[in-house]
Amino acid sequence: MKTFKLFSLEVVEEDGQSVEVPLEDGLIINKEDERSTWLIEAYTDLTLYDYFKKIEEENREIIVETVITKRENDPAFFQTKIVTLNKFEHQMSVLLEGHLRRNKSDYSELLLENLLQKGLQGEPLLTEFKEKMKSKPKLKVKKNR
């Protein structure tokens, strides 16, 4: 198993919106098993408890966008389910289990697709692509069904 620091976490909703999870701390673990399973544990304040509780009760899969180790790293997307949800006095913990949706090299493909959908082409496309590859804005992905 390999363990990494979870730098940021967002839940990507079905409508393309996202819910940012303000992290107090977090870990992401590559179990390196035959199913390529990952565990994501996030410690956050209690404001999102009801949100995650509803997802857990619906037994719903969610896509999360993570940044691991440091801000400059490309985001990684995981298709996950809630394994446990724990409420503490001033914070909560959510443990997710899932699988990597796209690897880091796919970020450029997602970005290019996004810019093409906005109608950019030629020099404006190249300029915007270079700028966004440096700033790494959040990109929304569609859920596989």
XYZ file of C-alpha atoms in Angstrom:
145
model
C 0.000 0.000 0.000
C 1.043 3.567 -0.663
C -0.252 6.511 1.357
C -0.401 10.134 0.201
C -1.521 13.439 1.710
C -4.933 14.572 0.477
C -4.553 18.232 -0.464
C -8.078 18.935 -1.744
C -11.361 17.125 -2.263
C -14.500 18.021 -4.201
C -17.609 15.965 -4.863
C -18.728 16.266 -8.491
C -22.513 16.290 -8.625
C -24.648 14.836 -11.440
C -25.534 18.337 -12.681
C -21.851 19.232 -13.169
C -21.710 21.376 -10.034
C -19.272 20.469 -7.293
C -19.199 20.575 -3.520
C -15.848 21.555 -2.056
C -14.927 19.687 1.102
C -12.882 21.976 3.376
C -10.175 19.653 4.676
C -8.806 19.727 8.185
C -6.711 16.701 7.208
C -6.877 13.817 4.791
C -5.178 10.756 3.369
C -5.464 8.808 0.171
C -4.262 5.218 0.021
C -3.539 3.106 -3.030
C -4.273 -0.390 -1.730
C -2.357 -1.877 -4.682
C -4.738 -4.819 -4.732
C -5.972 -6.852 -7.708
C -8.996 -4.515 -8.066
C -6.875 -1.289 -8.087
C -8.799 0.018 -5.066
C -8.139 3.360 -3.413
C -9.237 4.626 0.017
C -9.812 8.321 0.618
C -10.265 9.597 4.163
C -11.202 13.219 4.737
C -11.484 15.037 8.054
C -13.673 18.105 7.798
C -15.994 20.248 9.904
C -19.521 19.085 10.693
C -21.250 21.318 8.115
C -21.221 18.559 5.479
C -22.379 15.703 7.735
C -26.017 15.759 6.544
C -24.862 15.999 2.913
C -22.685 12.874 3.210
C -25.263 11.069 5.384
C -27.856 11.430 2.615
C -25.418 10.041 0.027
C -24.619 7.137 2.359
C -28.309 6.376 2.985
C -28.986 6.374 -0.770
C -26.008 4.023 -1.230
C -25.066 6.320 -4.110
C -21.766 6.319 -5.994
C -20.069 9.695 -6.231
C -17.232 11.057 -8.297
C -14.636 12.978 -6.333
C -11.918 15.226 -7.657
C -8.767 15.121 -5.574
C -5.426 16.829 -5.544
C -2.759 14.768 -3.860
C 0.359 15.972 -2.000
C 0.550 19.581 -3.283
C -1.541 22.184 -5.113
C 0.520 22.035 -8.326
C -0.329 18.383 -8.964
C -2.930 17.504 -11.572
C -6.334 16.583 -10.156
C -7.334 12.932 -10.112
C -10.924 11.698 -10.364
C -12.256 8.685 -8.453
C -15.593 6.896 -8.640
C -16.352 6.107 -4.998
C -18.833 4.965 -2.370
C -18.944 5.935 1.273
C -17.572 3.172 3.502
C -17.911 4.900 6.867
C -19.079 8.236 8.179
C -18.053 9.256 11.693
C -19.211 12.269 13.652
C -16.943 13.700 16.347
C -17.412 16.641 18.695
C -16.180 19.363 16.312
C -15.485 17.518 13.072
C -16.332 14.484 11.020
C -14.575 11.828 8.996
C -15.733 10.356 5.715
C -14.032 7.251 4.318
C -14.521 6.603 0.619
C -13.505 3.551 -1.380
C -13.247 3.610 -5.120
C -11.339 3.439 -8.332
C -9.349 5.947 -10.326
C -11.464 7.403 -13.131
C -8.762 9.077 -15.159
C -5.063 9.264 -14.745
C -3.057 12.479 -14.601
C -2.215 12.510 -18.299
C -5.938 12.717 -19.119
C -6.256 16.200 -17.590
C -4.956 17.759 -20.805
C -7.538 15.817 -22.836
C -10.365 16.942 -20.547
C -9.180 20.542 -20.754
C -8.898 20.466 -24.546
C -12.366 18.936 -24.863
C -13.755 21.642 -22.558
C -12.154 24.450 -24.596
C -13.343 22.994 -27.903
C -16.900 22.795 -26.512
C -16.610 26.520 -25.796
C -15.935 27.063 -29.502
C -12.266 28.021 -29.251
C -9.959 27.260 -32.164
C -6.660 28.328 -33.666
C -4.449 30.754 -31.739
C -7.098 31.598 -29.055
C -7.418 27.857 -28.326
C -3.641 27.445 -27.974
C -3.308 30.523 -25.741
C -6.180 29.475 -23.455
C -4.916 25.879 -23.322
C -1.413 26.955 -22.227
C -2.813 29.334 -19.603
C -5.176 26.750 -18.142
C -2.520 24.011 -18.109
C -0.542 26.279 -15.768
C -3.453 27.346 -13.544
C -5.135 23.877 -13.472
C -8.782 24.966 -13.133
C -11.345 22.442 -11.901
C -12.881 20.397 -14.711
C -16.129 18.490 -14.546
C -16.391 14.926 -15.791
C -19.426 12.910 -16.755
C -20.263 9.820 -14.728
C -19.880 6.449 -16.453
C -23.108 4.481 -16.350
